[in-house]
Amino acid sequence: RIELEVPTRASLRDVTEVVETTDPSHVEAVLELALKNSDALKFTLAQVAAKFGALKRYQGRERFGADRLLAALEDTPVYDEAVREVFHVDLAVDETADLLDRLRDDETNVRLETAREHTPIGTGGRSSGRELLVPENADASVIEAVKERIRNDRVRLLCLHCADWERKTKVRRVRVQPECPE
């Protein structure tokens, strides 16, 4: 089972037509165009640039300009390596081309079906994000940046016992077991 996420303006007929008319030999070129501004490529590009020494490891103090990094490194060996890595780690180019071939072949048992709603198994298999290509391995610097951002988030604590005590503070200041002072 494969789920496609498409723009809301795309009709079922449009999607079906694209799937049925896409030449399997063009899959790699189509995916490369789709990959150009994807979050997966930006994420991988930052990792590869750091490995190559073209970028300092992200420390989490400022906003990360992934779009600027993408523009700066386009048409460089670092960019080419990031594209290669996404293609070989995250995408199934040959399998997609094979699937399109099998959809065109009337003698195979592969067909295009549409579902109006998700089955429980299909819902469980969905990623939580909207991005088709989700990076699986965040390096330590990215994980640390996310932790730091969470520590700086503000939270509101309420006592459910007395219902009078309320406090707003940063996550980093909350004790492991907060207690109502009353």
Short mmCIF file of N, CA and C in Angstrom, two decimals:
data_model
loop_
_atom_site.label_atom_id
_atom_site.label_comp_id
_atom_site.label_asym_id
_atom_site.label_seq_id
_atom_site.Cartn_x
_atom_site.Cartn_y
_atom_site.Cartn_z
N ARG A 1 0.85 -1.18 0.00
CA ARG A 1 0.00 0.00 0.00
C ARG A 1 0.89 1.24 0.00
N ILE A 2 0.54 2.17 -0.85
CA ILE A 2 1.29 3.42 -0.96
C ILE A 2 0.29 4.57 -0.82
N GLU A 3 0.65 5.54 -0.02
CA GLU A 3 -0.20 6.71 0.14
C GLU A 3 0.49 7.91 -0.50
N LEU A 4 -0.26 8.66 -1.28
CA LEU A 4 0.27 9.85 -1.92
C LEU A 4 -0.32 11.08 -1.24
N GLU A 5 0.54 12.03 -0.94
CA GLU A 5 0.06 13.32 -0.43
C GLU A 5 0.20 14.32 -1.56
N VAL A 6 -0.91 14.92 -1.93
CA VAL A 6 -0.93 15.83 -3.07
C VAL A 6 -1.56 17.15 -2.65
N PRO A 7 -1.33 18.20 -3.44
CA PRO A 7 -1.98 19.49 -3.13
C PRO A 7 -3.50 19.33 -3.11
N THR A 8 -4.16 20.11 -2.28
CA THR A 8 -5.62 19.99 -2.15
C THR A 8 -6.35 20.30 -3.46
N ARG A 9 -5.73 21.10 -4.32
CA ARG A 9 -6.37 21.44 -5.60
C ARG A 9 -6.34 20.29 -6.59
N ALA A 10 -5.48 19.29 -6.37
CA ALA A 10 -5.35 18.18 -7.31
C ALA A 10 -6.56 17.26 -7.18
N SER A 11 -7.16 16.95 -8.32
CA SER A 11 -8.31 16.05 -8.30
C SER A 11 -7.83 14.60 -8.40
N LEU A 12 -8.72 13.69 -8.09
CA LEU A 12 -8.41 12.27 -8.19
C LEU A 12 -8.03 11.92 -9.63
N ARG A 13 -8.72 12.50 -10.58
CA ARG A 13 -8.43 12.25 -12.00
C ARG A 13 -7.02 12.71 -12.35
N ASP A 14 -6.61 13.87 -11.83
CA ASP A 14 -5.25 14.38 -12.09
C ASP A 14 -4.19 13.41 -11.57
N VAL A 15 -4.38 12.96 -10.34
CA VAL A 15 -3.40 12.06 -9.72
C VAL A 15 -3.35 10.73 -10.48
N THR A 16 -4.51 10.19 -10.80
CA THR A 16 -4.56 8.93 -11.54
C THR A 16 -3.87 9.07 -12.89
N GLU A 17 -4.12 10.17 -13.57
CA GLU A 17 -3.49 10.40 -14.88
C GLU A 17 -1.97 10.46 -14.77
N VAL A 18 -1.47 11.16 -13.76
CA VAL A 18 -0.01 11.27 -13.58
C VAL A 18 0.59 9.90 -13.32
N VAL A 19 -0.03 9.13 -12.43
CA VAL A 19 0.50 7.80 -12.10
C VAL A 19 0.48 6.89 -13.32
N GLU A 20 -0.61 6.93 -14.08
CA GLU A 20 -0.74 6.03 -15.22
C GLU A 20 0.09 6.45 -16.43
N THR A 21 0.42 7.73 -16.55
CA THR A 21 1.16 8.18 -17.73
C THR A 21 2.64 8.45 -17.49
N THR A 22 3.09 8.36 -16.25
CA THR A 22 4.51 8.61 -15.97
C THR A 22 5.34 7.46 -16.50
N ASP A 23 6.31 7.80 -17.33
CA ASP A 23 7.22 6.80 -17.89
C ASP A 23 8.15 6.31 -16.78
N PRO A 24 8.19 5.00 -16.53
CA PRO A 24 9.05 4.47 -15.47
C PRO A 24 10.52 4.87 -15.61
N SER A 25 10.97 5.12 -16.82
CA SER A 25 12.37 5.51 -17.00
C SER A 25 12.63 6.95 -16.55
N HIS A 26 11.56 7.72 -16.31
CA HIS A 26 11.70 9.11 -15.88
C HIS A 26 11.56 9.29 -14.37
N VAL A 27 11.37 8.21 -13.63
CA VAL A 27 11.13 8.30 -12.19
C VAL A 27 12.26 9.03 -11.48
N GLU A 28 13.50 8.69 -11.80
CA GLU A 28 14.63 9.31 -11.11
C GLU A 28 14.65 10.82 -11.34
N ALA A 29 14.42 11.26 -12.57
CA ALA A 29 14.43 12.69 -12.88
C ALA A 29 13.27 13.41 -12.17
N VAL A 30 12.10 12.79 -12.14
CA VAL A 30 10.95 13.39 -11.48
C VAL A 30 11.20 13.51 -9.97
N LEU A 31 11.76 12.46 -9.38
CA LEU A 31 12.06 12.50 -7.94
C LEU A 31 13.13 13.54 -7.62
N GLU A 32 14.09 13.68 -8.51
CA GLU A 32 15.14 14.68 -8.28
C GLU A 32 14.54 16.09 -8.28
N LEU A 33 13.60 16.35 -9.18
CA LEU A 33 12.93 17.66 -9.19
C LEU A 33 12.09 17.85 -7.93
N ALA A 34 11.38 16.81 -7.51
CA ALA A 34 10.55 16.91 -6.31
C ALA A 34 11.39 17.07 -5.06
N LEU A 35 12.57 16.50 -5.08
CA LEU A 35 13.46 16.53 -3.92
C LEU A 35 14.09 17.90 -3.70
N LYS A 36 14.17 18.70 -4.75
CA LYS A 36 14.94 19.94 -4.73
C LYS A 36 14.68 20.83 -3.51
N ASN A 37 13.44 21.03 -3.12
CA ASN A 37 13.14 21.90 -1.98
C ASN A 37 12.54 21.15 -0.80
N SER A 38 12.77 19.85 -0.74
CA SER A 38 12.18 19.06 0.34
C SER A 38 12.94 19.25 1.65
N ASP A 39 12.23 19.04 2.74
CA ASP A 39 12.85 19.14 4.06
C ASP A 39 13.91 18.05 4.24
N ALA A 40 13.67 16.88 3.64
CA ALA A 40 14.64 15.79 3.76
C ALA A 40 15.98 16.18 3.16
N LEU A 41 15.96 16.83 2.00
CA LEU A 41 17.21 17.24 1.38
C LEU A 41 17.90 18.32 2.21
N LYS A 42 17.14 19.28 2.72
CA LYS A 42 17.73 20.34 3.54
C LYS A 42 18.37 19.76 4.80
N PHE A 43 17.69 18.83 5.43
CA PHE A 43 18.21 18.19 6.63
C PHE A 43 19.50 17.42 6.32
N THR A 44 19.44 16.61 5.27
CA THR A 44 20.61 15.81 4.89
C THR A 44 21.75 16.71 4.44
N LEU A 45 21.44 17.79 3.75
CA LEU A 45 22.47 18.72 3.29
C LEU A 45 23.21 19.32 4.48
N ALA A 46 22.50 19.67 5.53
CA ALA A 46 23.15 20.21 6.73
C ALA A 46 24.07 19.17 7.35
N GLN A 47 23.62 17.91 7.40
CA GLN A 47 24.46 16.84 7.95
C GLN A 47 25.71 16.62 7.10
N VAL A 48 25.53 16.54 5.79
CA VAL A 48 26.66 16.29 4.89
C VAL A 48 27.63 17.47 4.92
N ALA A 49 27.11 18.70 4.93
CA ALA A 49 27.97 19.88 4.98
C ALA A 49 28.80 19.89 6.26
N ALA A 50 28.20 19.48 7.37
CA ALA A 50 28.95 19.41 8.63
C ALA A 50 30.02 18.33 8.55
N LYS A 51 29.69 17.19 7.95
CA LYS A 51 30.68 16.11 7.80
C LYS A 51 31.84 16.53 6.92
N PHE A 52 31.53 17.29 5.86
CA PHE A 52 32.56 17.74 4.93
C PHE A 52 33.35 18.92 5.50
N GLY A 53 32.88 19.49 6.60
CA GLY A 53 33.55 20.64 7.19
C GLY A 53 33.16 21.96 6.55
N ALA A 54 32.10 21.95 5.73
CA ALA A 54 31.65 23.17 5.07
C ALA A 54 30.69 23.96 5.96
N LEU A 55 30.34 23.41 7.10
CA LEU A 55 29.38 24.04 8.00
C LEU A 55 29.73 23.65 9.42
N LYS A 56 29.73 24.62 10.32
CA LYS A 56 29.94 24.31 11.73
C LYS A 56 28.73 23.55 12.24
N ARG A 57 28.95 22.70 13.20
CA ARG A 57 27.84 21.96 13.80
C ARG A 57 26.85 22.95 14.42
N TYR A 58 25.57 22.71 14.19
CA TYR A 58 24.51 23.60 14.67
C TYR A 58 24.43 23.53 16.19
N GLN A 59 24.45 24.67 16.84
CA GLN A 59 24.45 24.72 18.30
C GLN A 59 23.09 25.07 18.89
N GLY A 60 22.12 25.44 18.09
CA GLY A 60 20.78 25.67 18.59
C GLY A 60 20.50 27.06 19.14
N ARG A 61 21.40 28.00 18.99
CA ARG A 61 21.19 29.34 19.55
C ARG A 61 20.45 30.27 18.59
N GLU A 62 20.52 29.99 17.32
CA GLU A 62 19.89 30.86 16.33
C GLU A 62 19.05 30.01 15.39
N ARG A 63 18.24 30.68 14.59
CA ARG A 63 17.45 29.97 13.59
C ARG A 63 18.38 29.43 12.52
N PHE A 64 18.06 28.25 12.04
CA PHE A 64 18.88 27.60 11.03
C PHE A 64 18.33 27.94 9.65
N GLY A 65 19.13 28.53 8.79
CA GLY A 65 18.70 28.93 7.46
C GLY A 65 18.91 27.85 6.43
N ALA A 66 18.05 26.81 6.46
CA ALA A 66 18.20 25.67 5.55
C ALA A 66 18.04 26.10 4.10
N ASP A 67 17.13 27.04 3.83
CA ASP A 67 16.94 27.51 2.45
C ASP A 67 18.18 28.23 1.94
N ARG A 68 18.78 29.03 2.80
CA ARG A 68 20.01 29.74 2.41
C ARG A 68 21.15 28.76 2.20
N LEU A 69 21.23 27.75 3.06
CA LEU A 69 22.27 26.73 2.91
C LEU A 69 22.09 25.99 1.59
N LEU A 70 20.85 25.65 1.26
CA LEU A 70 20.55 24.95 0.01
C LEU A 70 20.98 25.79 -1.18
N ALA A 71 20.65 27.08 -1.16
CA ALA A 71 21.02 27.97 -2.27
C ALA A 71 22.54 28.13 -2.37
N ALA A 72 23.21 28.20 -1.23
CA ALA A 72 24.67 28.41 -1.23
C ALA A 72 25.44 27.19 -1.71
N LEU A 73 24.91 26.00 -1.43
CA LEU A 73 25.66 24.78 -1.75
C LEU A 73 25.19 24.07 -3.01
N GLU A 74 24.18 24.63 -3.68
CA GLU A 74 23.70 24.00 -4.91
C GLU A 74 24.83 23.95 -5.94
N ASP A 75 24.88 22.87 -6.70
CA ASP A 75 25.91 22.65 -7.73
C ASP A 75 27.31 22.52 -7.13
N THR A 76 27.40 21.95 -5.93
CA THR A 76 28.70 21.67 -5.31
C THR A 76 28.76 20.18 -5.00
N PRO A 77 29.95 19.65 -4.75
CA PRO A 77 30.05 18.24 -4.38
C PRO A 77 29.26 17.91 -3.10
N VAL A 78 29.16 18.86 -2.18
CA VAL A 78 28.41 18.63 -0.94
C VAL A 78 26.93 18.42 -1.28
N TYR A 79 26.38 19.25 -2.15
CA TYR A 79 24.98 19.14 -2.57
C TYR A 79 24.76 17.80 -3.28
N ASP A 80 25.67 17.46 -4.21
CA ASP A 80 25.55 16.20 -4.95
C ASP A 80 25.56 15.00 -4.01
N GLU A 81 26.42 15.05 -2.99
CA GLU A 81 26.50 13.96 -2.01
C GLU A 81 25.21 13.87 -1.20
N ALA A 82 24.63 15.01 -0.84
CA ALA A 82 23.38 15.01 -0.07
C ALA A 82 22.25 14.41 -0.91
N VAL A 83 22.17 14.78 -2.19
CA VAL A 83 21.15 14.21 -3.08
C VAL A 83 21.36 12.71 -3.21
N ARG A 84 22.61 12.30 -3.40
CA ARG A 84 22.93 10.87 -3.53
C ARG A 84 22.50 10.12 -2.26
N GLU A 85 22.78 10.71 -1.11
CA GLU A 85 22.43 10.05 0.15
C GLU A 85 20.92 9.91 0.31
N VAL A 86 20.17 10.96 -0.01
CA VAL A 86 18.71 10.88 0.09
C VAL A 86 18.18 9.83 -0.87
N PHE A 87 18.70 9.80 -2.09
CA PHE A 87 18.26 8.83 -3.09
C PHE A 87 18.51 7.40 -2.61
N HIS A 88 19.67 7.15 -2.02
CA HIS A 88 20.03 5.79 -1.65
C HIS A 88 19.49 5.36 -0.29
N VAL A 89 19.22 6.31 0.59
CA VAL A 89 18.76 5.96 1.93
C VAL A 89 17.24 6.06 2.04
N ASP A 90 16.65 7.13 1.51
CA ASP A 90 15.23 7.41 1.74
C ASP A 90 14.29 7.01 0.61
N LEU A 91 14.79 6.92 -0.61
CA LEU A 91 13.92 6.69 -1.76
C LEU A 91 14.10 5.30 -2.35
N ALA A 92 13.06 4.79 -2.94
CA ALA A 92 13.09 3.49 -3.62
C ALA A 92 12.84 3.74 -5.10
N VAL A 93 13.84 4.28 -5.79
CA VAL A 93 13.68 4.69 -7.19
C VAL A 93 13.39 3.49 -8.08
N ASP A 94 14.22 2.45 -7.99
CA ASP A 94 14.04 1.27 -8.84
C ASP A 94 12.70 0.58 -8.57
N GLU A 95 12.34 0.49 -7.30
CA GLU A 95 11.08 -0.15 -6.93
C GLU A 95 9.88 0.66 -7.44
N THR A 96 9.99 1.97 -7.42
CA THR A 96 8.92 2.83 -7.93
C THR A 96 8.76 2.64 -9.44
N ALA A 97 9.87 2.62 -10.16
CA ALA A 97 9.82 2.39 -11.61
C ALA A 97 9.22 1.02 -11.90
N ASP A 98 9.61 0.01 -11.13
CA ASP A 98 9.07 -1.34 -11.30
C ASP A 98 7.56 -1.35 -11.04
N LEU A 99 7.12 -0.64 -10.01
CA LEU A 99 5.69 -0.57 -9.70
C LEU A 99 4.92 0.09 -10.85
N LEU A 100 5.45 1.18 -11.40
CA LEU A 100 4.78 1.83 -12.53
C LEU A 100 4.71 0.90 -13.73
N ASP A 101 5.76 0.12 -13.96
CA ASP A 101 5.75 -0.88 -15.04
C ASP A 101 4.64 -1.91 -14.80
N ARG A 102 4.55 -2.37 -13.56
CA ARG A 102 3.55 -3.39 -13.23
C ARG A 102 2.13 -2.84 -13.31
N LEU A 103 1.95 -1.56 -13.01
CA LEU A 103 0.63 -0.94 -13.15
C LEU A 103 0.19 -0.89 -14.61
N ARG A 104 1.15 -0.71 -15.50
CA ARG A 104 0.86 -0.64 -16.94
C ARG A 104 0.59 -2.01 -17.55
N ASP A 105 1.16 -3.06 -16.94
CA ASP A 105 1.03 -4.42 -17.46
C ASP A 105 -0.30 -5.01 -17.01
N ASP A 106 -1.17 -5.29 -17.97
CA ASP A 106 -2.50 -5.81 -17.65
C ASP A 106 -2.47 -7.22 -17.06
N GLU A 107 -1.36 -7.93 -17.26
CA GLU A 107 -1.29 -9.32 -16.79
C GLU A 107 -0.87 -9.44 -15.33
N THR A 108 -0.46 -8.36 -14.71
CA THR A 108 -0.08 -8.44 -13.29
C THR A 108 -1.29 -8.14 -12.42
N ASN A 109 -1.17 -8.47 -11.16
CA ASN A 109 -2.27 -8.26 -10.22
C ASN A 109 -2.11 -6.95 -9.45
N VAL A 110 -1.42 -5.99 -10.04
CA VAL A 110 -1.22 -4.69 -9.40
C VAL A 110 -2.18 -3.70 -10.03
N ARG A 111 -2.92 -2.99 -9.20
CA ARG A 111 -3.86 -2.01 -9.74
C ARG A 111 -3.92 -0.79 -8.84
N LEU A 112 -4.43 0.27 -9.40
CA LEU A 112 -4.56 1.54 -8.69
C LEU A 112 -5.95 1.61 -8.07
N GLU A 113 -6.00 1.74 -6.75
CA GLU A 113 -7.26 1.83 -6.02
C GLU A 113 -7.27 3.15 -5.26
N THR A 114 -8.45 3.63 -4.97
CA THR A 114 -8.55 4.85 -4.16
C THR A 114 -9.38 4.55 -2.93
N ALA A 115 -9.02 5.18 -1.84
CA ALA A 115 -9.76 5.01 -0.59
C ALA A 115 -10.22 6.39 -0.12
N ARG A 116 -11.45 6.46 0.31
CA ARG A 116 -11.99 7.73 0.79
C ARG A 116 -11.56 8.01 2.23
N GLU A 117 -11.25 6.97 2.97
CA GLU A 117 -10.79 7.17 4.35
C GLU A 117 -9.72 6.14 4.66
N HIS A 118 -8.96 6.42 5.72
CA HIS A 118 -7.86 5.55 6.11
C HIS A 118 -8.37 4.37 6.91
N THR A 119 -7.80 3.20 6.66
CA THR A 119 -8.08 2.04 7.50
C THR A 119 -7.26 2.17 8.77
N PRO A 120 -7.58 1.43 9.83
CA PRO A 120 -6.77 1.51 11.05
C PRO A 120 -5.30 1.19 10.80
N ILE A 121 -5.02 0.21 9.95
CA ILE A 121 -3.63 -0.13 9.65
C ILE A 121 -2.98 1.00 8.86
N GLY A 122 -3.69 1.56 7.91
CA GLY A 122 -3.15 2.68 7.13
C GLY A 122 -2.89 3.90 7.99
N THR A 123 -3.79 4.18 8.92
CA THR A 123 -3.60 5.32 9.82
C THR A 123 -2.38 5.12 10.69
N GLY A 124 -2.18 3.91 11.18
CA GLY A 124 -1.02 3.61 12.02
C GLY A 124 0.28 3.74 11.27
N GLY A 125 0.28 3.51 9.97
CA GLY A 125 1.49 3.57 9.18
C GLY A 125 1.88 4.95 8.73
N ARG A 126 1.00 5.91 8.92
CA ARG A 126 1.29 7.29 8.48
C ARG A 126 2.30 7.94 9.39
N SER A 127 3.16 8.74 8.79
CA SER A 127 4.07 9.53 9.61
C SER A 127 3.28 10.69 10.19
N SER A 128 3.79 11.26 11.27
CA SER A 128 3.06 12.35 11.91
C SER A 128 3.21 13.66 11.15
N GLY A 129 4.23 13.77 10.30
CA GLY A 129 4.46 15.01 9.57
C GLY A 129 3.82 15.01 8.21
N ARG A 130 3.87 16.12 7.52
CA ARG A 130 3.31 16.24 6.18
C ARG A 130 4.34 15.94 5.12
N GLU A 131 5.57 15.77 5.50
CA GLU A 131 6.67 15.58 4.56
C GLU A 131 6.75 14.13 4.12
N LEU A 132 6.91 13.88 2.84
CA LEU A 132 7.02 12.53 2.31
C LEU A 132 8.32 11.87 2.74
N LEU A 133 9.38 12.63 2.83
CA LEU A 133 10.70 12.09 3.13
C LEU A 133 11.14 12.56 4.51
N VAL A 134 10.98 11.74 5.50
CA VAL A 134 11.32 12.13 6.86
C VAL A 134 12.68 11.55 7.22
N PRO A 135 13.61 12.39 7.63
CA PRO A 135 14.92 11.87 8.02
C PRO A 135 14.80 10.96 9.24
N GLU A 136 15.44 9.80 9.19
CA GLU A 136 15.36 8.86 10.29
C GLU A 136 16.42 9.09 11.35
N ASN A 137 17.56 9.63 10.96
CA ASN A 137 18.67 9.72 11.91
C ASN A 137 19.11 11.17 12.09
N ALA A 138 18.66 11.76 13.16
CA ALA A 138 19.10 13.12 13.47
C ALA A 138 20.41 13.01 14.24
N ASP A 139 21.40 13.79 13.85
CA ASP A 139 22.66 13.70 14.59
C ASP A 139 22.53 14.41 15.93
N ALA A 140 23.53 14.23 16.79
CA ALA A 140 23.46 14.72 18.16
C ALA A 140 23.23 16.22 18.25
N SER A 141 23.79 16.99 17.34
CA SER A 141 23.63 18.44 17.41
C SER A 141 22.18 18.86 17.16
N VAL A 142 21.48 18.16 16.27
CA VAL A 142 20.08 18.47 16.00
C VAL A 142 19.22 18.08 17.21
N ILE A 143 19.51 16.92 17.77
CA ILE A 143 18.76 16.48 18.95
C ILE A 143 18.97 17.46 20.10
N GLU A 144 20.19 17.90 20.29
CA GLU A 144 20.49 18.86 21.36
C GLU A 144 19.77 20.19 21.12
N ALA A 145 19.69 20.62 19.86
CA ALA A 145 19.00 21.87 19.54
C ALA A 145 17.51 21.77 19.88
N VAL A 146 16.91 20.62 19.59
CA VAL A 146 15.49 20.41 19.90
C VAL A 146 15.28 20.39 21.42
N LYS A 147 16.17 19.70 22.13
CA LYS A 147 16.08 19.67 23.60
C LYS A 147 16.17 21.08 24.18
N GLU A 148 17.09 21.87 23.67
CA GLU A 148 17.28 23.24 24.16
C GLU A 148 16.02 24.08 23.90
N ARG A 149 15.43 23.90 22.74
CA ARG A 149 14.21 24.64 22.41
C ARG A 149 13.08 24.26 23.37
N ILE A 150 12.96 22.97 23.67
CA ILE A 150 11.93 22.52 24.60
C ILE A 150 12.19 23.08 26.00
N ARG A 151 13.44 23.07 26.43
CA ARG A 151 13.78 23.60 27.76
C ARG A 151 13.42 25.08 27.90
N ASN A 152 13.43 25.81 26.80
CA ASN A 152 13.11 27.24 26.84
C ASN A 152 11.62 27.54 26.65
N ASP A 153 10.83 26.52 26.33
CA ASP A 153 9.38 26.71 26.20
C ASP A 153 8.79 27.07 27.56
N ARG A 154 7.73 27.87 27.53
CA ARG A 154 7.05 28.24 28.78
C ARG A 154 5.88 27.28 28.99
N VAL A 155 5.68 26.90 30.27
CA VAL A 155 4.58 26.02 30.63
C VAL A 155 3.75 26.65 31.74
N ARG A 156 2.54 26.18 31.87
CA ARG A 156 1.63 26.66 32.91
C ARG A 156 1.32 25.48 33.83
N LEU A 157 1.68 25.60 35.10
CA LEU A 157 1.45 24.55 36.08
C LEU A 157 0.23 24.90 36.92
N LEU A 158 -0.64 23.93 37.14
CA LEU A 158 -1.84 24.12 37.95
C LEU A 158 -1.92 23.00 38.98
N CYS A 159 -2.36 23.33 40.18
CA CYS A 159 -2.60 22.30 41.19
C CYS A 159 -4.02 21.79 41.03
N LEU A 160 -4.16 20.53 40.76
CA LEU A 160 -5.49 19.95 40.57
C LEU A 160 -6.15 19.61 41.91
N HIS A 161 -5.37 19.63 42.97
CA HIS A 161 -5.92 19.32 44.29
C HIS A 161 -6.62 20.55 44.90
N CYS A 162 -5.86 21.65 45.05
CA CYS A 162 -6.45 22.84 45.68
C CYS A 162 -7.09 23.79 44.66
N ALA A 163 -6.72 23.69 43.42
CA ALA A 163 -7.25 24.50 42.32
C ALA A 163 -6.96 25.99 42.46
N ASP A 164 -6.13 26.38 43.44
CA ASP A 164 -5.79 27.79 43.63
C ASP A 164 -4.39 28.13 43.12
N TRP A 165 -3.49 27.17 43.18
CA TRP A 165 -2.10 27.45 42.82
C TRP A 165 -1.91 27.35 41.31
N GLU A 166 -1.29 28.39 40.74
CA GLU A 166 -1.00 28.43 39.31
C GLU A 166 0.34 29.12 39.13
N ARG A 167 1.14 28.61 38.22
CA ARG A 167 2.46 29.20 38.01
C ARG A 167 2.86 29.02 36.55
N LYS A 168 3.44 30.08 35.96
CA LYS A 168 3.98 30.02 34.60
C LYS A 168 5.49 30.10 34.71
N THR A 169 6.18 29.20 34.02
CA THR A 169 7.64 29.17 34.07
C THR A 169 8.19 28.45 32.84
N LYS A 170 9.50 28.48 32.70
CA LYS A 170 10.15 27.74 31.62
C LYS A 170 10.28 26.27 32.02
N VAL A 171 10.28 25.40 31.03
CA VAL A 171 10.40 23.97 31.28
C VAL A 171 11.66 23.67 32.08
N ARG A 172 12.75 24.35 31.78
CA ARG A 172 14.02 24.07 32.46
C ARG A 172 13.95 24.34 33.96
N ARG A 173 13.00 25.16 34.42
CA ARG A 173 12.89 25.51 35.84
C ARG A 173 11.94 24.60 36.61
N VAL A 174 11.24 23.73 35.92
CA VAL A 174 10.28 22.85 36.58
C VAL A 174 11.02 21.66 37.20
N ARG A 175 10.73 21.41 38.49
CA ARG A 175 11.33 20.26 39.17
C ARG A 175 10.75 18.97 38.60
N VAL A 176 11.42 17.86 38.83
CA VAL A 176 10.95 16.58 38.33
C VAL A 176 9.56 16.27 38.87
N GLN A 177 9.33 16.53 40.15
CA GLN A 177 8.02 16.35 40.77
C GLN A 177 7.56 17.69 41.35
N PRO A 178 6.92 18.54 40.56
CA PRO A 178 6.47 19.83 41.10
C PRO A 178 5.43 19.62 42.21
N GLU A 179 5.49 20.48 43.22
CA GLU A 179 4.55 20.38 44.33
C GLU A 179 3.89 21.72 44.58
N CYS A 180 2.64 21.66 44.97
CA CYS A 180 1.90 22.85 45.36
C CYS A 180 2.43 23.31 46.72
N PRO A 181 2.74 24.60 46.88
CA PRO A 181 3.28 25.07 48.16
C PRO A 181 2.24 25.11 49.28
N GLU A 182 0.99 24.95 48.97
CA GLU A 182 -0.07 25.03 49.99
C GLU A 182 -0.40 23.68 50.58
#
